[in-house]
Tab-separated table of C-alpha atoms and ligand atoms in Angstrom:
chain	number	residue	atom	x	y	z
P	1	UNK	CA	0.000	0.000	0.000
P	2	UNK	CA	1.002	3.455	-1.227
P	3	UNK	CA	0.199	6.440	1.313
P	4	UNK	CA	0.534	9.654	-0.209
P	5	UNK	CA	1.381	11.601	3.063
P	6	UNK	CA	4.824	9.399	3.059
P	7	UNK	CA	5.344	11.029	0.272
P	8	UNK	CA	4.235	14.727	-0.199
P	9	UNK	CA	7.962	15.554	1.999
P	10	UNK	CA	9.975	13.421	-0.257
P	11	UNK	CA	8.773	14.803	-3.588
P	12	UNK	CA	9.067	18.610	-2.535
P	13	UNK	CA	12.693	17.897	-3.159
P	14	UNK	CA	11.741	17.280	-6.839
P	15	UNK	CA	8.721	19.031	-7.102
P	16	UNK	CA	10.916	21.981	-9.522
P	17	UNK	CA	12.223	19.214	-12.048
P	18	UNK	CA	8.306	18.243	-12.689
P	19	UNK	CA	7.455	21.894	-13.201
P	20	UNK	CA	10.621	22.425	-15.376
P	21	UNK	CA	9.427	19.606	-17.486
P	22	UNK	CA	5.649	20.015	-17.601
P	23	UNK	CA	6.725	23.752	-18.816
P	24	UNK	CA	8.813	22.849	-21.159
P	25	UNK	CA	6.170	20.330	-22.528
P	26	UNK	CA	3.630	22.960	-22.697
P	27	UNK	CA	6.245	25.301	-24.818
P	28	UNK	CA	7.227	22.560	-26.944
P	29	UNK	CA	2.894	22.048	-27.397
P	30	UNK	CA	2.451	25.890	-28.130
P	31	UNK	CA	5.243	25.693	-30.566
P	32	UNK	CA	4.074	22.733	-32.238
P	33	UNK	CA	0.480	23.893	-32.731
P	34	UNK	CA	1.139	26.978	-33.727
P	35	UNK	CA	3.156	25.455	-36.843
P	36	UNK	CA	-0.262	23.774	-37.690
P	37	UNK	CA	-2.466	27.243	-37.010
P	38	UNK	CA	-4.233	24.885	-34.424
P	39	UNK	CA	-5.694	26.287	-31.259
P	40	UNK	CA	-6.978	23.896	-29.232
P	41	UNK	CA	-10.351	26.017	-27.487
P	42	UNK	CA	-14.441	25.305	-27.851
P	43	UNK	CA	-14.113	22.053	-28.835
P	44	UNK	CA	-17.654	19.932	-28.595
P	45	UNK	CA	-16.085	16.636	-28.152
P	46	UNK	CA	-13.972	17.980	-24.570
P	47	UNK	CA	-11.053	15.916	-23.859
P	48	UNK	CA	-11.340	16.269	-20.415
P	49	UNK	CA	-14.384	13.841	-20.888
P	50	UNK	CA	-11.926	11.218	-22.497
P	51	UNK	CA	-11.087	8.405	-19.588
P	52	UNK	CA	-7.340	8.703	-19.473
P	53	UNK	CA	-5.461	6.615	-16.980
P	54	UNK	CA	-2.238	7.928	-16.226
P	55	UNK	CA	0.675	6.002	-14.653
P	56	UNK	CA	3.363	7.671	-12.543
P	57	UNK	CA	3.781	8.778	-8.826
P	58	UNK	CA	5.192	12.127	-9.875
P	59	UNK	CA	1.848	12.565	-11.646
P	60	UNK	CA	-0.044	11.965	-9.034
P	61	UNK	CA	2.106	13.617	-6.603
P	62	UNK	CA	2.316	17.008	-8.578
P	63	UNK	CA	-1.625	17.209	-9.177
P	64	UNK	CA	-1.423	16.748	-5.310
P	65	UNK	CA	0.493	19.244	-4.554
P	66	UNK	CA	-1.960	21.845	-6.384
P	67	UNK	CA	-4.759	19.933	-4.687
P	68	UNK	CA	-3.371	20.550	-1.067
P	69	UNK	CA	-3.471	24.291	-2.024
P	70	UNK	CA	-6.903	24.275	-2.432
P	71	UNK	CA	-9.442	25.518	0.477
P	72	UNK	CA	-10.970	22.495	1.845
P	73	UNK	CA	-14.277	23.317	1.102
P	74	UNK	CA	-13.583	23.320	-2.422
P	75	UNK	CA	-11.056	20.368	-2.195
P	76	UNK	CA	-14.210	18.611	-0.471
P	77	UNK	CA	-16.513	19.111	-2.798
P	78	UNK	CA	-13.766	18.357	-5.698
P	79	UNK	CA	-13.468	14.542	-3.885
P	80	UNK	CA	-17.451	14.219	-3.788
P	81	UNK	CA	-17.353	14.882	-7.617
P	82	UNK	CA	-14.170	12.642	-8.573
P	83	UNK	CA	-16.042	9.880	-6.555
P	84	UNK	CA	-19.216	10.139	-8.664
P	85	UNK	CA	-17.218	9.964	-11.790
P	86	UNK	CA	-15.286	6.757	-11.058
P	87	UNK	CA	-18.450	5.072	-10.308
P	88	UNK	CA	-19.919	5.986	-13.081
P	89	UNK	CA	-16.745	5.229	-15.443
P	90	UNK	CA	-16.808	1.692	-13.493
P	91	UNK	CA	-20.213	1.376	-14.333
P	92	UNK	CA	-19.569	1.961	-18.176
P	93	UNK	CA	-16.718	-0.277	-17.686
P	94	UNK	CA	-18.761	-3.191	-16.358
P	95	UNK	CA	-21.552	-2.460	-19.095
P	96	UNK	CA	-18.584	-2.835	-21.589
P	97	UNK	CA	-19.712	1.352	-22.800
P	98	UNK	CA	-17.120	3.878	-23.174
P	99	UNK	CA	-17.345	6.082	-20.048
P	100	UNK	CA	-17.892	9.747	-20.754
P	101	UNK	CA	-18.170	11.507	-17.601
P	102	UNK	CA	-16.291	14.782	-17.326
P	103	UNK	CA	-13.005	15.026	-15.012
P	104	UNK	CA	-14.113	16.617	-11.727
P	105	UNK	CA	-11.228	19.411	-12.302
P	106	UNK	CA	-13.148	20.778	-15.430
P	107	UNK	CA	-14.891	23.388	-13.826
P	108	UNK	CA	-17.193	25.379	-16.556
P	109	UNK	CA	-14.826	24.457	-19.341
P	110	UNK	CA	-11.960	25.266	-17.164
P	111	UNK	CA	-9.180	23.285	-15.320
P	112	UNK	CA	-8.944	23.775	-11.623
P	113	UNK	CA	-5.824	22.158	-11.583
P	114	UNK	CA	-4.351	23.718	-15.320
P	115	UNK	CA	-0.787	24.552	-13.671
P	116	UNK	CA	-0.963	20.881	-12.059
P	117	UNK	CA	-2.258	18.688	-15.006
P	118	UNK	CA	-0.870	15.562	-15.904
P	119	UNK	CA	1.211	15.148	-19.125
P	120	UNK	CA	-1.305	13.990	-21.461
P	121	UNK	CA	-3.503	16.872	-20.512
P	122	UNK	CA	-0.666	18.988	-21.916
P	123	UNK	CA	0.212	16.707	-24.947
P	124	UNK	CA	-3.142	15.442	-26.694
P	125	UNK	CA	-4.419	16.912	-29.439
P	126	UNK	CA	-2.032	17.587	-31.887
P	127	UNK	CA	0.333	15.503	-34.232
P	128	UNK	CA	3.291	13.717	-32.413
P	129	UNK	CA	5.954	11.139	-32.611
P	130	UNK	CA	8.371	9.287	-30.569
P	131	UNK	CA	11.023	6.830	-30.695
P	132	UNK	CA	10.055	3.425	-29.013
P	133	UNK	CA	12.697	1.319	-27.489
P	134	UNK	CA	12.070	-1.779	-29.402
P	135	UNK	CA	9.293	-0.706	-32.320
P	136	UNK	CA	11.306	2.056	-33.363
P	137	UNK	CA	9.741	5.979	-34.457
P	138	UNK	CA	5.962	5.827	-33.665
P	139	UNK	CA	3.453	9.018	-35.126
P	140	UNK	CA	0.372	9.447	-33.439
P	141	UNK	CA	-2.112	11.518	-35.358
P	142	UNK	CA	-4.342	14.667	-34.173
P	143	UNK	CA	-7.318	15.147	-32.441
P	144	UNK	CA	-10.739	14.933	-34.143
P	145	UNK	CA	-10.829	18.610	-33.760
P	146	UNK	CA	-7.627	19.106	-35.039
P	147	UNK	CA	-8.460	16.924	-38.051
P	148	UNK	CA	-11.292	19.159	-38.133
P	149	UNK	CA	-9.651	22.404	-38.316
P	150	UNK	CA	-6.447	21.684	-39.095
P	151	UNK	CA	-6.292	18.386	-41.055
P	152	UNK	CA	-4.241	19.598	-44.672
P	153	UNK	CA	-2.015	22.463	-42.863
P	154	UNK	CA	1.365	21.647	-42.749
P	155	UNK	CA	3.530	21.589	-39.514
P	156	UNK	CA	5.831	19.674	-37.697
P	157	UNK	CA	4.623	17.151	-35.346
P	158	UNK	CA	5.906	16.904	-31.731
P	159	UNK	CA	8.437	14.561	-30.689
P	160	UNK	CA	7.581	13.317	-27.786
P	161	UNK	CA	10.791	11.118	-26.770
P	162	UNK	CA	12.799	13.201	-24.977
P	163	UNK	CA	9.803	14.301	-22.406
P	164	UNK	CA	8.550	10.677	-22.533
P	165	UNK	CA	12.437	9.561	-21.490
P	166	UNK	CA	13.126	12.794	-18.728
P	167	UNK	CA	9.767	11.765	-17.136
P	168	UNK	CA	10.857	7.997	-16.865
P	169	UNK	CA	13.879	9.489	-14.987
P	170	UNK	CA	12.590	11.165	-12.816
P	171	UNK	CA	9.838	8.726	-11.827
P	172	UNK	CA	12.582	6.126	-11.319
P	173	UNK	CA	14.800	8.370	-9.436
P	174	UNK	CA	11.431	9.566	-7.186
P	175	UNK	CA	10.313	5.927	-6.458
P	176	UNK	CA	13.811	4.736	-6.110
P	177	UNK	CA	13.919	7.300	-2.548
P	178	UNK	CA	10.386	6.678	-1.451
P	179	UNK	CA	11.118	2.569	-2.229
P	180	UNK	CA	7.548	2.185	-4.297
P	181	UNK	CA	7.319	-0.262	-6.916
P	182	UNK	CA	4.026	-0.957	-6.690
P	183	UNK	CA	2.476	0.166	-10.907
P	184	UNK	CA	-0.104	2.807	-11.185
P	185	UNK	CA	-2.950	3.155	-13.163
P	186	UNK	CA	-5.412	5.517	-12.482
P	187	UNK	CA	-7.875	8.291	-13.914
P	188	UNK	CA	-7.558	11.443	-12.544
P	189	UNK	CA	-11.100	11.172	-11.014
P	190	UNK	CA	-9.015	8.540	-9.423
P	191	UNK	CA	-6.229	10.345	-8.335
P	192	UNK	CA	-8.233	12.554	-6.490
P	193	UNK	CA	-10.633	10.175	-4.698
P	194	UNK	CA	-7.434	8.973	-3.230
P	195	UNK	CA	-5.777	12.193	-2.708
P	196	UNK	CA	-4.711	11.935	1.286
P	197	UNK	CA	-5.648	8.563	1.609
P	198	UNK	CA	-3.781	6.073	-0.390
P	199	UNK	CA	-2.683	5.524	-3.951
P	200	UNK	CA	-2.867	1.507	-4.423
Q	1	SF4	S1	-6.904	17.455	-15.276
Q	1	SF4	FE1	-7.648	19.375	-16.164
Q	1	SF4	S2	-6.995	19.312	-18.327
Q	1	SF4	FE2	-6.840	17.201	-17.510
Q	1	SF4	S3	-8.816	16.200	-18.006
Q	1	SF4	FE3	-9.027	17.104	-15.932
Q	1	SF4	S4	-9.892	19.148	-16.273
Q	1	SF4	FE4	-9.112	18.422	-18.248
């Protein structure tokens, strides 16, 4: 078992290499899209209703750390609203339906967390590649949005690798210190139902 406040100490101590990364994600993102002329903004089909489970303690712990910030009335009602959206993605689950319930954080089309979002939050949407260990360069196309809007522009898509690798060292380094090996999986809805209780 995995409990977060074991934790929160340890990863102040790496807490600026997560921010240096996320920002240089989001630079690398703002970069990218504007090569296409895509701005990602009133989309129909929201991405914060797509069920992404995300996979790292240094995830988890940064969206944490924004979390704590909050006043507890809000982080309160925040937890009452991740926990009705895990049971109802479990429910979809079980019925073998895509879940589309919208992350708790998405508060009138906007991110409670924004500064604190995990990397796929930052990265979706637009054209990328990256270079797999074993299978070699990998593309991964746009959004439909992007498709949409931005489908025959040229641009240059993002190459993921290097964030994909910096974040793999750092989450090794982090669970190295704080001795966790147990794998996570988890939505953010997730994330947040646990937040101060336990991650596994
Ligand atoms: S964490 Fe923020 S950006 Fe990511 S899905 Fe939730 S509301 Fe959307």
């Amino acid at each position: 078992m995995i409990v977060f406040s074991d934790l929160s100490a340890l990863f102040c101590d790496i807490r600026h290499e997560v921010k240096d990364l996320f920002d240089r994600m989001d630079q690398a993102y703002e970069t990218a899209a504007a090569g296409y002329g895509f701005v990602c903004s009133g989309c129909a089909d929201n991405c914060c209703l797509t069920r992404f489970y995300h996979h790292t303690l240094i995830e988890f712990c940064y969206l944490h750390s924004g979390f704590a910030d909050l006043a507890p009335e809000r982080q309160a009602s925040i937890r009452d609203e991740a926990a009705a959206v895990t049971a109802a993605v479990a429910k979809d689950e079980a019925l073998g339906r895509m879940p589309h319930a919208m992350c708790p954080l998405n508060t009138g089309g906007r991110c409670v967390l924004y500064a604190y979002r995990p990397m796929i939050c930052r990265l979706h949407g637009i054209p990328h590649t990256f270079v797999h260990p074993i299978q070699g360069k990998i593309f991964g196309p746009g959004c439909h949005e992007f498709d949409n809007r931005c489908g025959t522009a040229g641009g240059h898509p993002l190459d993921r690798t290097l964030f994909y690798r910096e974040m793999a060292r750092i989450e090794q380094r982090f669970r190295q210190r704080a001795g966790v090996t147990e794998k996570i999986k988890k939505t953010v809805a997730q994330m947040l139902a646990a937040a101060g209780e336990r991650l596994s």
